[in-house]
Amino acid sequence: MWINIIGSLRKFGFSIECLKSLRRFISLPVEGEDFNTLELLTYYTGKVLSQKLQTFVLVFSNGSMDIMNNSEYQEATSEVGINNHIKINLNNILKKIFDDVNLEPVLEEMMELTPNEIYLLANARTGNYEYINIQITEHSGLTYGPDDIKKNFIELIDIINNEKFRSISIKVQGKDLISI
């Protein structure tokens, strides 16, 4: 993904020095937060994959960058104003990487999700997991394998949005089990 962002910037004539500044910037903590810009990019990537939100990477001439979904971008430009920048469509970059995943925005009224829910949905959408267990009640539950989730993805979103579960856990390939 980072290579695609760099390629887009080079097409606009972004200099090697500015790219080096940007590389340094993405590893710095976001002001007032416990994460850096690269981790923020990962978070927004999950939101694009799980919620299909239109999202942009904004790169400024001083070598800094920001990431915003469409509504955040509209709000920032209309209320606060933003310095001149290059706007790169993150959805288009992800379409190149995940060419078999439909990233057209359709889930516009989805509730705000936690980072673990976004992680779950991003991996569920791409099939990058061994299984997903959903405990609905004390005595009933569902288990999805990578083949099941494609037809049940909307059901999974409904379960999360309407809190129709006691717990959900996902076993991502090569990672620890994560529970919501």
mmCIF file of N, CA and C in Angstrom, residues 43-108:
data_model
loop_
_atom_site.group_PDB
_atom_site.id
_atom_site.type_symbol
_atom_site.label_atom_id
_atom_site.label_comp_id
_atom_site.label_asym_id
_atom_site.label_seq_id
_atom_site.Cartn_x
_atom_site.Cartn_y
_atom_site.Cartn_z
ATOM 1 N N TYR A 43 -5.598 1.595 10.487
ATOM 2 C CA TYR A 43 -6.955 1.725 11.020
ATOM 3 C C TYR A 43 -7.935 2.104 9.905
ATOM 4 N N TYR A 44 -7.585 3.114 9.110
ATOM 5 C CA TYR A 44 -8.478 3.541 8.034
ATOM 6 C C TYR A 44 -8.579 2.489 6.939
ATOM 7 N N THR A 45 -7.521 1.731 6.719
ATOM 8 C CA THR A 45 -7.590 0.632 5.764
ATOM 9 C C THR A 45 -8.634 -0.376 6.219
ATOM 10 N N GLY A 46 -8.639 -0.684 7.511
ATOM 11 C CA GLY A 46 -9.661 -1.576 8.062
ATOM 12 C C GLY A 46 -11.058 -1.018 7.881
ATOM 13 N N LYS A 47 -11.205 0.282 8.061
ATOM 14 C CA LYS A 47 -12.521 0.907 7.876
ATOM 15 C C LYS A 47 -12.967 0.826 6.415
ATOM 16 N N VAL A 48 -12.036 1.014 5.491
ATOM 17 C CA VAL A 48 -12.390 0.902 4.076
ATOM 18 C C VAL A 48 -12.815 -0.526 3.770
ATOM 19 N N LEU A 49 -12.048 -1.500 4.246
ATOM 20 C CA LEU A 49 -12.349 -2.900 3.955
ATOM 21 C C LEU A 49 -13.623 -3.377 4.636
ATOM 22 N N SER A 50 -13.903 -2.883 5.836
ATOM 23 C CA SER A 50 -15.072 -3.371 6.562
ATOM 24 C C SER A 50 -16.324 -2.558 6.302
ATOM 25 N N GLN A 51 -16.186 -1.242 6.218
ATOM 26 C CA GLN A 51 -17.360 -0.385 6.082
ATOM 27 C C GLN A 51 -17.510 0.212 4.694
ATOM 28 N N LYS A 52 -16.514 0.017 3.854
ATOM 29 C CA LYS A 52 -16.514 0.557 2.496
ATOM 30 C C LYS A 52 -16.629 2.077 2.497
ATOM 31 N N LEU A 53 -15.966 2.732 3.449
ATOM 32 C CA LEU A 53 -15.984 4.191 3.514
ATOM 33 C C LEU A 53 -15.035 4.782 2.485
ATOM 34 N N GLN A 54 -15.478 5.817 1.786
ATOM 35 C CA GLN A 54 -14.602 6.548 0.873
ATOM 36 C C GLN A 54 -13.567 7.272 1.725
ATOM 37 N N THR A 55 -12.279 6.988 1.524
ATOM 38 C CA THR A 55 -11.221 7.501 2.397
ATOM 39 C C THR A 55 -10.069 8.054 1.564
ATOM 40 N N PHE A 56 -9.447 9.115 2.086
ATOM 41 C CA PHE A 56 -8.381 9.799 1.368
ATOM 42 C C PHE A 56 -7.137 9.931 2.234
ATOM 43 N N VAL A 57 -5.984 9.827 1.585
ATOM 44 C CA VAL A 57 -4.703 10.153 2.204
ATOM 45 C C VAL A 57 -4.360 11.550 1.697
ATOM 46 N N LEU A 58 -4.174 12.484 2.626
ATOM 47 C CA LEU A 58 -3.839 13.865 2.271
ATOM 48 C C LEU A 58 -2.366 14.076 2.559
ATOM 49 N N VAL A 59 -1.610 14.500 1.560
ATOM 50 C CA VAL A 59 -0.176 14.710 1.720
ATOM 51 C C VAL A 59 0.113 16.190 1.470
ATOM 52 N N PHE A 60 0.813 16.791 2.429
ATOM 53 C CA PHE A 60 1.097 18.217 2.386
ATOM 54 C C PHE A 60 2.542 18.455 1.943
ATOM 55 N N SER A 61 2.816 19.650 1.444
ATOM 56 C CA SER A 61 4.132 19.965 0.883
ATOM 57 C C SER A 61 5.255 19.918 1.918
ATOM 58 N N ASN A 62 4.919 20.018 3.205
ATOM 59 C CA ASN A 62 5.949 19.968 4.252
ATOM 60 C C ASN A 62 6.326 18.539 4.639
ATOM 61 N N GLY A 63 5.770 17.544 3.943
ATOM 62 C CA GLY A 63 6.100 16.151 4.242
ATOM 63 C C GLY A 63 5.234 15.535 5.315
ATOM 64 N N SER A 64 4.140 16.179 5.670
ATOM 65 C CA SER A 64 3.208 15.589 6.632
ATOM 66 C C SER A 64 2.013 15.026 5.871
ATOM 67 N N MET A 65 1.227 14.227 6.550
ATOM 68 C CA MET A 65 0.045 13.669 5.913
ATOM 69 C C MET A 65 -1.053 13.479 6.933
ATOM 70 N N ASP A 66 -2.266 13.327 6.436
ATOM 71 C CA ASP A 66 -3.420 13.035 7.271
ATOM 72 C C ASP A 66 -4.287 12.060 6.499
ATOM 73 N N ILE A 67 -5.172 11.383 7.190
ATOM 74 C CA ILE A 67 -6.067 10.421 6.569
ATOM 75 C C ILE A 67 -7.466 10.751 7.053
ATOM 76 N N MET A 68 -8.410 10.843 6.124
ATOM 77 C CA MET A 68 -9.785 11.199 6.476
ATOM 78 C C MET A 68 -10.753 10.454 5.579
ATOM 79 N N ASN A 69 -11.901 10.070 6.162
ATOM 80 C CA ASN A 69 -12.956 9.553 5.303
ATOM 81 C C ASN A 69 -13.668 10.743 4.672
ATOM 82 N N ASN A 70 -14.580 10.476 3.761
ATOM 83 C CA ASN A 70 -15.205 11.543 2.990
ATOM 84 C C ASN A 70 -15.926 12.561 3.867
ATOM 85 N N SER A 71 -16.671 12.104 4.861
ATOM 86 C CA SER A 71 -17.408 13.051 5.711
ATOM 87 C C SER A 71 -16.452 13.900 6.551
ATOM 88 N N GLU A 72 -15.365 13.305 7.046
ATOM 89 C CA GLU A 72 -14.371 14.074 7.798
ATOM 90 C C GLU A 72 -13.705 15.116 6.898
ATOM 91 N N TYR A 73 -13.428 14.717 5.657
ATOM 92 C CA TYR A 73 -12.794 15.627 4.705
ATOM 93 C C TYR A 73 -13.720 16.801 4.382
ATOM 94 N N GLN A 74 -14.993 16.498 4.130
ATOM 95 C CA GLN A 74 -15.957 17.564 3.823
ATOM 96 C C GLN A 74 -16.090 18.529 4.993
ATOM 97 N N GLU A 75 -16.150 17.977 6.195
ATOM 98 C CA GLU A 75 -16.264 18.817 7.395
ATOM 99 C C GLU A 75 -15.022 19.693 7.565
ATOM 100 N N ALA A 76 -13.857 19.106 7.387
ATOM 101 C CA ALA A 76 -12.606 19.853 7.569
ATOM 102 C C ALA A 76 -12.460 20.967 6.534
ATOM 103 N N THR A 77 -12.826 20.688 5.296
ATOM 104 C CA THR A 77 -12.672 21.715 4.260
ATOM 105 C C THR A 77 -13.711 22.816 4.385
ATOM 106 N N SER A 78 -14.901 22.498 4.859
ATOM 107 C CA SER A 78 -15.936 23.527 4.944
ATOM 108 C C SER A 78 -15.858 24.343 6.226
ATOM 109 N N GLU A 79 -15.442 23.739 7.330
ATOM 110 C CA GLU A 79 -15.454 24.441 8.613
ATOM 111 C C GLU A 79 -14.094 25.002 9.008
ATOM 112 N N VAL A 80 -13.064 24.217 8.852
ATOM 113 C CA VAL A 80 -11.741 24.604 9.332
ATOM 114 C C VAL A 80 -10.869 25.123 8.196
ATOM 115 N N GLY A 81 -10.954 24.485 7.070
ATOM 116 C CA GLY A 81 -10.052 24.790 5.964
ATOM 117 C C GLY A 81 -8.804 23.936 6.082
ATOM 118 N N ILE A 82 -8.265 23.554 4.958
ATOM 119 C CA ILE A 82 -7.081 22.695 4.926
ATOM 120 C C ILE A 82 -6.069 23.347 3.996
ATOM 121 N N ASN A 83 -4.801 23.310 4.387
ATOM 122 C CA ASN A 83 -3.735 23.815 3.521
ATOM 123 C C ASN A 83 -3.714 23.025 2.220
ATOM 124 N N ASN A 84 -3.072 23.573 1.199
ATOM 125 C CA ASN A 84 -2.949 22.880 -0.080
ATOM 126 C C ASN A 84 -2.340 21.500 0.139
ATOM 127 N N HIS A 85 -2.846 20.526 -0.606
ATOM 128 C CA HIS A 85 -2.423 19.141 -0.412
ATOM 129 C C HIS A 85 -2.706 18.329 -1.670
ATOM 130 N N ILE A 86 -2.117 17.150 -1.698
ATOM 131 C CA ILE A 86 -2.439 16.150 -2.710
ATOM 132 C C ILE A 86 -3.358 15.151 -2.030
ATOM 133 N N LYS A 87 -4.480 14.850 -2.677
ATOM 134 C CA LYS A 87 -5.474 13.930 -2.113
ATOM 135 C C LYS A 87 -5.422 12.625 -2.898
ATOM 136 N N ILE A 88 -5.093 11.541 -2.205
ATOM 137 C CA ILE A 88 -4.988 10.222 -2.823
ATOM 138 C C ILE A 88 -6.147 9.374 -2.322
ATOM 139 N N ASN A 89 -6.850 8.742 -3.243
ATOM 140 C CA ASN A 89 -8.007 7.925 -2.899
ATOM 141 C C ASN A 89 -7.527 6.560 -2.387
ATOM 142 N N LEU A 90 -7.681 6.318 -1.088
ATOM 143 C CA LEU A 90 -7.238 5.057 -0.482
ATOM 144 C C LEU A 90 -8.039 3.874 -1.024
ATOM 145 N N ASN A 91 -9.313 4.082 -1.321
ATOM 146 C CA ASN A 91 -10.131 2.999 -1.862
ATOM 147 C C ASN A 91 -9.549 2.477 -3.173
ATOM 148 N N ASN A 92 -9.104 3.398 -4.045
ATOM 149 C CA ASN A 92 -8.538 2.976 -5.329
ATOM 150 C C ASN A 92 -7.249 2.192 -5.147
ATOM 151 N N ILE A 93 -6.440 2.589 -4.180
ATOM 152 C CA ILE A 93 -5.210 1.840 -3.894
ATOM 153 C C ILE A 93 -5.557 0.438 -3.411
ATOM 154 N N LEU A 94 -6.527 0.344 -2.503
ATOM 155 C CA LEU A 94 -6.907 -0.965 -1.969
ATOM 156 C C LEU A 94 -7.561 -1.839 -3.030
ATOM 157 N N LYS A 95 -8.252 -1.242 -3.997
ATOM 158 C CA LYS A 95 -8.831 -2.019 -5.100
ATOM 159 C C LYS A 95 -7.729 -2.701 -5.913
ATOM 160 N N LYS A 96 -6.570 -2.049 -6.043
ATOM 161 C CA LYS A 96 -5.441 -2.648 -6.757
ATOM 162 C C LYS A 96 -4.869 -3.830 -5.981
ATOM 163 N N ILE A 97 -4.858 -3.712 -4.659
ATOM 164 C CA ILE A 97 -4.288 -4.761 -3.812
ATOM 165 C C ILE A 97 -5.262 -5.921 -3.651
ATOM 166 N N PHE A 98 -6.536 -5.606 -3.399
ATOM 167 C CA PHE A 98 -7.583 -6.614 -3.197
ATOM 168 C C PHE A 98 -8.533 -6.557 -4.388
ATOM 169 N N ASP A 99 -8.063 -7.007 -5.551
ATOM 170 C CA ASP A 99 -8.864 -6.859 -6.761
ATOM 171 C C ASP A 99 -10.138 -7.688 -6.756
ATOM 172 N N ASP A 100 -10.220 -8.705 -5.907
ATOM 173 C CA ASP A 100 -11.423 -9.530 -5.851
ATOM 174 C C ASP A 100 -12.399 -9.085 -4.760
ATOM 175 N N VAL A 101 -12.115 -7.968 -4.080
ATOM 176 C CA VAL A 101 -12.972 -7.466 -3.003
ATOM 177 C C VAL A 101 -13.717 -6.238 -3.506
ATOM 178 N N ASN A 102 -15.037 -6.246 -3.352
ATOM 179 C CA ASN A 102 -15.856 -5.103 -3.754
ATOM 180 C C ASN A 102 -15.747 -4.010 -2.701
ATOM 181 N N LEU A 103 -15.183 -2.863 -3.068
ATOM 182 C CA LEU A 103 -15.013 -1.751 -2.131
ATOM 183 C C LEU A 103 -15.896 -0.558 -2.479
ATOM 184 N N GLU A 104 -16.920 -0.770 -3.302
ATOM 185 C CA GLU A 104 -17.849 0.316 -3.613
ATOM 186 C C GLU A 104 -18.665 0.634 -2.363
ATOM 187 N N PRO A 105 -18.757 1.918 -1.984
ATOM 188 C CA PRO A 105 -19.495 2.282 -0.762
ATOM 189 C C PRO A 105 -20.968 1.891 -0.840
ATOM 190 N N VAL A 106 -21.406 1.028 0.088
ATOM 191 C CA VAL A 106 -22.826 0.661 0.186
ATOM 192 C C VAL A 106 -23.312 0.670 1.626
ATOM 193 N N LEU A 107 -22.405 0.658 2.574
ATOM 194 C CA LEU A 107 -22.788 0.572 3.983
ATOM 195 C C LEU A 107 -22.659 1.946 4.636
ATOM 196 N N GLU A 108 -23.359 2.932 4.094
ATOM 197 C CA GLU A 108 -23.165 4.309 4.513
ATOM 198 C C GLU A 108 -23.678 4.615 5.906
#
